[in-house]
C-alpha positions as MATLAB code, in Angstrom:
seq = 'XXXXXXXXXXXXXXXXXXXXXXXXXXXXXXXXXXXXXXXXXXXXXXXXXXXXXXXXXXXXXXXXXXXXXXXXXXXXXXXXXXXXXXXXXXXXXXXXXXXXXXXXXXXXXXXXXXXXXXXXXXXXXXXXXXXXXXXXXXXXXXXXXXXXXXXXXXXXXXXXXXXXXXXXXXXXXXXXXXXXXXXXXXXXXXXXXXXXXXXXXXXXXXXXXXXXXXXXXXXXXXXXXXXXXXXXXXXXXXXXXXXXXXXXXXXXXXXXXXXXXXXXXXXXXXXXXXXXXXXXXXXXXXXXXXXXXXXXXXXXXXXXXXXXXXXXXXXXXXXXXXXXXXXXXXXXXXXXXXXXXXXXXXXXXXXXXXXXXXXXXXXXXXXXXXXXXXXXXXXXXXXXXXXXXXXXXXXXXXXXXXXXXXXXXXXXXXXXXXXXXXXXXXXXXXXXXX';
ca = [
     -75.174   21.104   24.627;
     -75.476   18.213   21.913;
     -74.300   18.913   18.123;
     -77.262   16.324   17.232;
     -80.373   18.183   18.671;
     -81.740   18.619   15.442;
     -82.067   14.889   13.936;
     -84.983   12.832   14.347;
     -85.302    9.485   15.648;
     -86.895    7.484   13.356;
     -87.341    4.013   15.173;
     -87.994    3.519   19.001;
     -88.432    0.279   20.845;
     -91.504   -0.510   22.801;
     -92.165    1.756   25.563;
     -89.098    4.377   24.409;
     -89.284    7.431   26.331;
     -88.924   10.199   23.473;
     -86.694   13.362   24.055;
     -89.029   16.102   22.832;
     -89.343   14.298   19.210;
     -85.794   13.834   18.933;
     -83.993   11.334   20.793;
     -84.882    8.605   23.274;
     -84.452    9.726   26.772;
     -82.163    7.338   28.584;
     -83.146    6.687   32.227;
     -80.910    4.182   34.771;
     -81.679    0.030   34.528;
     -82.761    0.115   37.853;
     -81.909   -4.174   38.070;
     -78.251   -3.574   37.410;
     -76.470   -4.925   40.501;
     -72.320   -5.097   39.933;
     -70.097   -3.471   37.265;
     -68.363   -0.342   36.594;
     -70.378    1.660   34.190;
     -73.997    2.437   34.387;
     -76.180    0.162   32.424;
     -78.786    2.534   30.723;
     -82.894    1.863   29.617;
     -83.489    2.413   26.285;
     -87.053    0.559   25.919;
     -88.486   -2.643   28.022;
     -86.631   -5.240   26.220;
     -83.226   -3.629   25.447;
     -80.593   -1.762   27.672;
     -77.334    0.166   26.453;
     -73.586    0.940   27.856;
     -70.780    3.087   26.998;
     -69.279    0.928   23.435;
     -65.720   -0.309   23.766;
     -64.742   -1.662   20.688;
     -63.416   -5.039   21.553;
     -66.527   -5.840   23.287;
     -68.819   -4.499   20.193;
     -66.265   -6.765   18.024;
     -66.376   -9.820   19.986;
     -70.509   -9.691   20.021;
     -70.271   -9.152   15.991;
     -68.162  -12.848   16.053;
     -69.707  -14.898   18.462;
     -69.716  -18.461   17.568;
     -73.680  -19.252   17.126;
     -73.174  -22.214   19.605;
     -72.620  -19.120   22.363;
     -75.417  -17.072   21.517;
     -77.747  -18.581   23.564;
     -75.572  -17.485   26.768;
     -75.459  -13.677   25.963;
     -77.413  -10.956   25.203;
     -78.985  -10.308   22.101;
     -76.165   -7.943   20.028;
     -78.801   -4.999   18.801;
     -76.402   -2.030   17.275;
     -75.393    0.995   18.262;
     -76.327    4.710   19.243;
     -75.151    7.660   19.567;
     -75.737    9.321   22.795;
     -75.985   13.111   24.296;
     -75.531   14.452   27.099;
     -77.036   17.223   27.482;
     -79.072   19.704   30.310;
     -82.481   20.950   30.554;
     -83.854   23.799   31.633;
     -83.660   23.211   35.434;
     -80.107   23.039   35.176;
     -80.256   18.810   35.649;
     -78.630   16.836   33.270;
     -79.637   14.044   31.099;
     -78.526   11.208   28.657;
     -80.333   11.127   25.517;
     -80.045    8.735   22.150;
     -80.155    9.196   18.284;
     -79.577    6.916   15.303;
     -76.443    6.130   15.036;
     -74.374    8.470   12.308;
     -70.897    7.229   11.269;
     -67.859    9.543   12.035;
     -70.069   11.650   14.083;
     -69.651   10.198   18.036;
     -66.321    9.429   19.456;
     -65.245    6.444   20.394;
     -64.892    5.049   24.165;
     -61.863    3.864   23.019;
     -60.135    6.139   20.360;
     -56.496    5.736   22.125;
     -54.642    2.553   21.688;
     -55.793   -0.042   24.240;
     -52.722   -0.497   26.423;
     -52.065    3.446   26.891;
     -55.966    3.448   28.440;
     -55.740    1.555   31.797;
     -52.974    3.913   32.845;
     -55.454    6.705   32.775;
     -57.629    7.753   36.230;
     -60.369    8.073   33.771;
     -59.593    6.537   30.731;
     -63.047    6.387   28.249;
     -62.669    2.505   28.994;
     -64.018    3.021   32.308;
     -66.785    3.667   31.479;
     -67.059    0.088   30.606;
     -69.297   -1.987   32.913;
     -67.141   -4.406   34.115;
     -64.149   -4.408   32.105;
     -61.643   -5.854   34.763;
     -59.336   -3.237   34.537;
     -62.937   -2.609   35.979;
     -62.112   -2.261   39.437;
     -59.944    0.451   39.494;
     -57.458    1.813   42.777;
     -59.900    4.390   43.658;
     -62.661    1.669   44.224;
     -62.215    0.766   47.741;
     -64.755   -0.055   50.140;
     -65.306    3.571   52.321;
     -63.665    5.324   49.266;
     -65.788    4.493   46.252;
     -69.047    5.307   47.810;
     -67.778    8.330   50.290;
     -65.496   10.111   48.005;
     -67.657    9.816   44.635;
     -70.900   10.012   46.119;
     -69.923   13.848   47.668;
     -68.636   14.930   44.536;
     -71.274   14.105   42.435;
     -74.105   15.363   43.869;
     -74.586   18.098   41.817;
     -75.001   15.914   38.847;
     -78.058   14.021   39.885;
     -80.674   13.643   37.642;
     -84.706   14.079   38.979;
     -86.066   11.227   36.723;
     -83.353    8.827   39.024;
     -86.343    9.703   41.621;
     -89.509   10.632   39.413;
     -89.585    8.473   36.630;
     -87.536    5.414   36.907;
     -88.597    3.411   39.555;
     -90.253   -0.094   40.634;
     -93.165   -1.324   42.789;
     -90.715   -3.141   44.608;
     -88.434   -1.441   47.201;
     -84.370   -2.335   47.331;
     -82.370   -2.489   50.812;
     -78.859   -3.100   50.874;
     -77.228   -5.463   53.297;
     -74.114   -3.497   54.319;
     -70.675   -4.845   55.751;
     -72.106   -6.117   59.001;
     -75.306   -7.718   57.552;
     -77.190   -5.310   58.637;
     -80.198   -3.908   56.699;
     -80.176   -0.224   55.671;
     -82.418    2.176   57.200;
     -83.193    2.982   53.422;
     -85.662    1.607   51.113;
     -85.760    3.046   47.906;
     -86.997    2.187   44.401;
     -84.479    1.159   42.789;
     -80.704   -1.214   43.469;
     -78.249    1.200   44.870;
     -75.754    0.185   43.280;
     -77.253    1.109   39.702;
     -77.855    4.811   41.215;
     -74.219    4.965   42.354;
     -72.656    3.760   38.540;
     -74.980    6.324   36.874;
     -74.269    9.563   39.328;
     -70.624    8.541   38.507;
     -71.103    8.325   34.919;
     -73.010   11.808   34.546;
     -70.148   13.191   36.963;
     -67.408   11.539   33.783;
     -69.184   12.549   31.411;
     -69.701   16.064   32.394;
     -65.819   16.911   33.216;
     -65.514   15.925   29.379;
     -68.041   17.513   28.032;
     -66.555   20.878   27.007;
     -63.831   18.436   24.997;
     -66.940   15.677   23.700;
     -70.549   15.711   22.723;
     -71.525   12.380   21.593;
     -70.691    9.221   22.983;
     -71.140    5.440   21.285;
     -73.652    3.196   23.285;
     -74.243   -0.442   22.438;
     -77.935   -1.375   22.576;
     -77.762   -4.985   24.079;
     -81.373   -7.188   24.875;
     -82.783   -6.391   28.450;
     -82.212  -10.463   29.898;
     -84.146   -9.679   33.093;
     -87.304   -7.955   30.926;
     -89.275  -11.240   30.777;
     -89.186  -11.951   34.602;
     -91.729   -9.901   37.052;
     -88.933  -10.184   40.084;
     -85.435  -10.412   38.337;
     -83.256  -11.770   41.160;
     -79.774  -11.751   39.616;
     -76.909  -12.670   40.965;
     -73.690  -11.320   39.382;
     -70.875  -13.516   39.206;
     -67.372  -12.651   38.324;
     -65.916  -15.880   36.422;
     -62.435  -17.558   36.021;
     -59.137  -17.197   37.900;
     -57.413  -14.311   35.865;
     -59.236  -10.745   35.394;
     -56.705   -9.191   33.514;
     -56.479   -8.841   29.673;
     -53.798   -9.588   27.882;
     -52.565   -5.614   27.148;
     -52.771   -4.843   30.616;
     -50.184   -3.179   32.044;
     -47.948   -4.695   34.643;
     -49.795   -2.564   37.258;
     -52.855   -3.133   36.522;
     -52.274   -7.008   35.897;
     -50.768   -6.924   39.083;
     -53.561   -5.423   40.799;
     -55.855   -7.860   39.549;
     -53.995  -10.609   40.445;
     -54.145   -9.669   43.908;
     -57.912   -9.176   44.180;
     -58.408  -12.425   42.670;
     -55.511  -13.864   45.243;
     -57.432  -12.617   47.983;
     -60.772  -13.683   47.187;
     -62.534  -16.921   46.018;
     -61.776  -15.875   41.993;
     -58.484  -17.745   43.249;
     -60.042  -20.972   45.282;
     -63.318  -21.624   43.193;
     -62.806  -19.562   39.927;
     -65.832  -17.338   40.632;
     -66.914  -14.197   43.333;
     -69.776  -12.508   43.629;
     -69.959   -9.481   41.855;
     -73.459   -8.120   43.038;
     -77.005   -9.857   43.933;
     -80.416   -8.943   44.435;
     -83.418  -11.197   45.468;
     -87.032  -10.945   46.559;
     -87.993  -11.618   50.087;
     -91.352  -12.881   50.061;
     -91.613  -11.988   53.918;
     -90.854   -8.503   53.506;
     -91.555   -7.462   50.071;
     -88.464   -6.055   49.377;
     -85.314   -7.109   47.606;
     -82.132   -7.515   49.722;
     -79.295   -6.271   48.012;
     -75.385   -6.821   47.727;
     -72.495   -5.287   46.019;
     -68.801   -6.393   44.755;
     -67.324   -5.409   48.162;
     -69.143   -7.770   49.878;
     -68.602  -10.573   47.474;
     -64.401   -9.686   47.480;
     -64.304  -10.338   51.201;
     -65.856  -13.899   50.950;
     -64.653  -17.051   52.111;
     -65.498  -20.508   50.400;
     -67.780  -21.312   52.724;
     -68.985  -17.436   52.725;
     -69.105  -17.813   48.764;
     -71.650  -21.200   49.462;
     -73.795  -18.912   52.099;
     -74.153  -16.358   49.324;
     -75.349  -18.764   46.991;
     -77.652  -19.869   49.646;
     -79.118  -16.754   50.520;
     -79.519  -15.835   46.463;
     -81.964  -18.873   46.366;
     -83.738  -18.115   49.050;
     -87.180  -16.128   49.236;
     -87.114  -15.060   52.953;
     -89.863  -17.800   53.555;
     -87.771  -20.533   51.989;
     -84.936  -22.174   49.944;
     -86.083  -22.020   46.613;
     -85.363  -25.921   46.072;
     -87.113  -25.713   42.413;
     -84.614  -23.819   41.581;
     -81.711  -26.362   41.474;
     -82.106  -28.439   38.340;
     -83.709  -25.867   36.166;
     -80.276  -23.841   37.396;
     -78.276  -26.712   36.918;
     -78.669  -27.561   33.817;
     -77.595  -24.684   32.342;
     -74.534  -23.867   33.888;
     -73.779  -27.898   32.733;
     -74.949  -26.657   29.346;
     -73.001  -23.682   29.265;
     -69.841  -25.636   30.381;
     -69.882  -28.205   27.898;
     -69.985  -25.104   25.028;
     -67.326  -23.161   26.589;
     -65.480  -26.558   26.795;
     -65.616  -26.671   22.891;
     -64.225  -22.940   22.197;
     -60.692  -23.343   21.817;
     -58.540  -20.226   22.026;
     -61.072  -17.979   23.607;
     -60.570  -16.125   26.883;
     -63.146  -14.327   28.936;
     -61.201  -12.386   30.972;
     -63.142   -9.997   33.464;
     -66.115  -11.463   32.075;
     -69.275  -12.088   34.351;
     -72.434  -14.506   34.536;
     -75.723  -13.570   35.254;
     -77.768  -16.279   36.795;
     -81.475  -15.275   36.989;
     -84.448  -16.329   38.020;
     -88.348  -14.727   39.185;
     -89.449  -13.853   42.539;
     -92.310  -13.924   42.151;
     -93.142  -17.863   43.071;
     -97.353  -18.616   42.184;
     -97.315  -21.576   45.341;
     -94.967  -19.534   47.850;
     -97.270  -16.243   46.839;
    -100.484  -18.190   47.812;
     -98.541  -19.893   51.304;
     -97.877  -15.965   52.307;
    -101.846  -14.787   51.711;
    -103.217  -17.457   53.404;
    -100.935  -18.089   56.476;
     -98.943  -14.972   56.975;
     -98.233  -15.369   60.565;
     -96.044  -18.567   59.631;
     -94.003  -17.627   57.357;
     -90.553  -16.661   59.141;
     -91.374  -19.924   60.939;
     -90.402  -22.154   57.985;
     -87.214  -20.278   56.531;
     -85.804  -23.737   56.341;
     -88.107  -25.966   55.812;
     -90.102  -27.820   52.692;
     -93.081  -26.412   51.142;
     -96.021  -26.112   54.120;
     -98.635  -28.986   54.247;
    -101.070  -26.306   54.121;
     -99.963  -25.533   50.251;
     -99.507  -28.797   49.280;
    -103.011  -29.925   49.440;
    -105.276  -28.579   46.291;
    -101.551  -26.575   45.069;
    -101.544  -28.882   42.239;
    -104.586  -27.262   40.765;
    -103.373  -24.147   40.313;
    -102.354  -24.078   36.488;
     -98.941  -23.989   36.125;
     -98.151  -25.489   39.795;
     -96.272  -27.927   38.594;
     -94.216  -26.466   35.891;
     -90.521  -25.724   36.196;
     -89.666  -22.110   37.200;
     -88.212  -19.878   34.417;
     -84.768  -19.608   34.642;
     -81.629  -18.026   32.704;
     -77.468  -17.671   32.522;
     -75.883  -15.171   30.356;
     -72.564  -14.283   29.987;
     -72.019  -10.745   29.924;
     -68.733   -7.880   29.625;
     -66.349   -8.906   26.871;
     -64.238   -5.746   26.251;
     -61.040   -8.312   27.482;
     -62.031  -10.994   25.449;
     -59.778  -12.841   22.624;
     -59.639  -15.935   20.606;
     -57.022  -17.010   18.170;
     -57.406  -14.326   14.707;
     -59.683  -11.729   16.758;
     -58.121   -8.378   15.975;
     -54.993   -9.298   15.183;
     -54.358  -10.255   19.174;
     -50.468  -10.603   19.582;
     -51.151  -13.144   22.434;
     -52.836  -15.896   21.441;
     -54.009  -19.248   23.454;
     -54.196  -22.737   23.297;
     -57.481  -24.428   24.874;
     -60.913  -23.385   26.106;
     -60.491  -21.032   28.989;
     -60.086  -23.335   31.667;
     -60.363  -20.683   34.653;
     -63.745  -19.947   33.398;
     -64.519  -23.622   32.688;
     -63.016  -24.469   36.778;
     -65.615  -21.446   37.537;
     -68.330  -23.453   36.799;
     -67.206  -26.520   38.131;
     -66.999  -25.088   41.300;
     -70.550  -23.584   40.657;
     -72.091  -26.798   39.619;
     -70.846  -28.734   42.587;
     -71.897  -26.131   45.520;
     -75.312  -26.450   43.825;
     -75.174  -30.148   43.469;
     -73.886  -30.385   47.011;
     -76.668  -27.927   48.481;
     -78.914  -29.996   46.655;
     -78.394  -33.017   48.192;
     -78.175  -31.692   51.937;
     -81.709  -29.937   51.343;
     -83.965  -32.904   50.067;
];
């Protein structure tokens, strides 16, 4: 099924699972919690997605002061799709070859949100992202029955984590299902493979961008998905589409605090299990919903995660002040990953030796028992390992970028009020949990 069978890969990344001695077999990023498209393994420290061009371009220019904040910008790679024996279907990458894969977007820009399935939806969370046909009771009813035919046995044989995943569903509830990896990551890759295959008699190779894996150095990645600023719309989006943005940010906190969730997952120390949620949940949130969110992101099952705050803090103020300094640029439909480990040394050794009280203390400081001899455990006292990226630029501009037509004055101040807002629920949680 791919033209490219025959070439040979001649560089993997670590722990690269080879295609015969081809390609590098692409399996689903089992930690991806929001977005569109499915987010794709290629080794342990480096992912890939469907390329977009304006979102490859915008990585090639980032101002150095920005870098810090985003993923690592690795190339790209051609991808396959292709079937095995068995009749199941898989993803597999080669070196990139100019000329030879197609483009996600090879039709001008504004002509591709008008399309059901335009090759930009494939993007992860371009903001056009959300399209109509992504309604709660729709998305994950309509898709899930008509891709079932395309799923893929290494979704359940080889990609999976020690770690079981339940989702918290619309009545905060816990799902009957624990399974080994987020859900929502198996539901953006059944409906890529189902894309992808209705094209494939027309297309054989797609373009992937290889992007770092920001969640490779923690042991627990809880991540919490955040979709930034007060407009989600890019500037060639169609009155339609702009229109149907505006209203999802209208009814949701994008338009009272600049920022929704997008998707979470986090550790529960009590259970063992990470408690997911998805972008449904997140559009349906109050203020004070958005602040219980936040809450329950930080929190381990046992206890808020008050170690978290500063380390957390300071680099959302960080981030702000650099953002503050871009003039012209515009992050439309752009998200944030905040991340941090579950797995907590102190709270790991309160849950081995006093098991039977730890959904007594869901609220309170660390235990007395822990905080006698804790400090000689090395690394006790050091501050937890946290990070912030900015991710999903295929709507971002700045003044001179590809000849934009539209072009603005000013950091991005919806973005900017997005943090702000972010900061001070922090701050304020802070302060009422000392």
């Amino acid at each position: 099924m791919c033209v490219c069978q025959t070439m040979e890969v001649g560089k993997y990344g670590k722990n690269a699972t080879r295609s015969g001695d081809r390609g590098v077999l692409l399996e689903p990023f089992i930690h991806q919690v929001g977005g569109h498209s499915s987010m794709m393994r290629y080794d342990d420290h480096t992912v890939c997605k469907p390329l977009i061009t304006r979102e490859q371009r915008f990585y090639e220019s980032l101002p150095p002061e920005m870098k810090e904040f985003t993923p690592e910008y690795k190339g790209v790679v051609s991808v396959c799709f292709e079937g095995d024996s068995d009749g199941y279907i898989n993803l597999v990458a080669y070196p990139y070859v100019e000329n030879e894969a197609l483009e996600q977007d090879d039709m001008p820009e504004r002509d591709q949100p008008r399309r059901k399935h335009s090759r930009r939806s494939l993007h992860r969370s371009s903001s056009g992202t959300e399209h109509k046909e992504e309604k709660p009771g729709l998305a994950s009813d309509s898709s899930e029955s008509s891709i079932q035919e395309t799923k893929s046995p290494r979704v359940d044989l080889h990609i999976h984590s020690d770690v079981p995943f339940q989702m918290l569903d619309g009545n905060s509830g816990l799902s009957s299902e624990k399974i080994s990896y987020n859900p929502w990551s198996l539901r953006c890759h059944k409906q890529q493979l189902s894309r992808m295959r209705s094209e494939s008699k027309d297309r054989k190779l797609y373009k992937f961008l290889l992007l770092e894996n920001v969640v490779h150095h923690f042991k627990l990645p809880c991540v919490l998905d955040l979709k930034m600023g007060t407009r989600q719309h890019g500037d060639d989006a169609s009155e339609e589409k702009a229109a149907r943005q505006m209203k999802k940010c209208e009814q949701s906190t994008s338009a009272t605090l600049g920022v929704r969730v997008c998707g979470m997952q986090v550790y529960q120390l009590d259970t063992g299990h990470y408690l997911c949620r998805n972008k449904y949940y997140g559009r349906g949130l109050s203020i004070e919903g958005f602040r219980n969110a936040l809450y329950q992101y930080l929190h381990n099952g046992i206890e808020l995660r008050k170690d978290l705050f500063e380390p957390v803090l300071a680099k959302l103020r960080s981030l702000k002040a650099v953002l503050e300094r871009q003039a012209s640029y515009r992050f439309y439909s752009s998200s944030l990953l905040i991340i941090y480990d579950g797995k907590d040394s102190r709270a790991g050794m309160f849950v081995e030796r006093r098991p039977e009280m730890c959904l007594k203390r869901v609220d309170s400081s660390l235990p007395e028992s822990l905080q006698d001899g804790s400090s000689t455990e090395p690394g006790s006292s050091a501050q937890p390992k946290v990070d912030v990226r900015m991710i999903d630029f295929a709507h971002s501009t700045f003044k001179g970028f590809r000849d934009d037509p539209t072009v603005h004055d000013g950091p991005d101040m919806g973005y900017v009020f997005g943090l702000e807002s972010l900061i001070n629920i922090m701050e304020q949680m802070r302060e009422e949990n000392q």
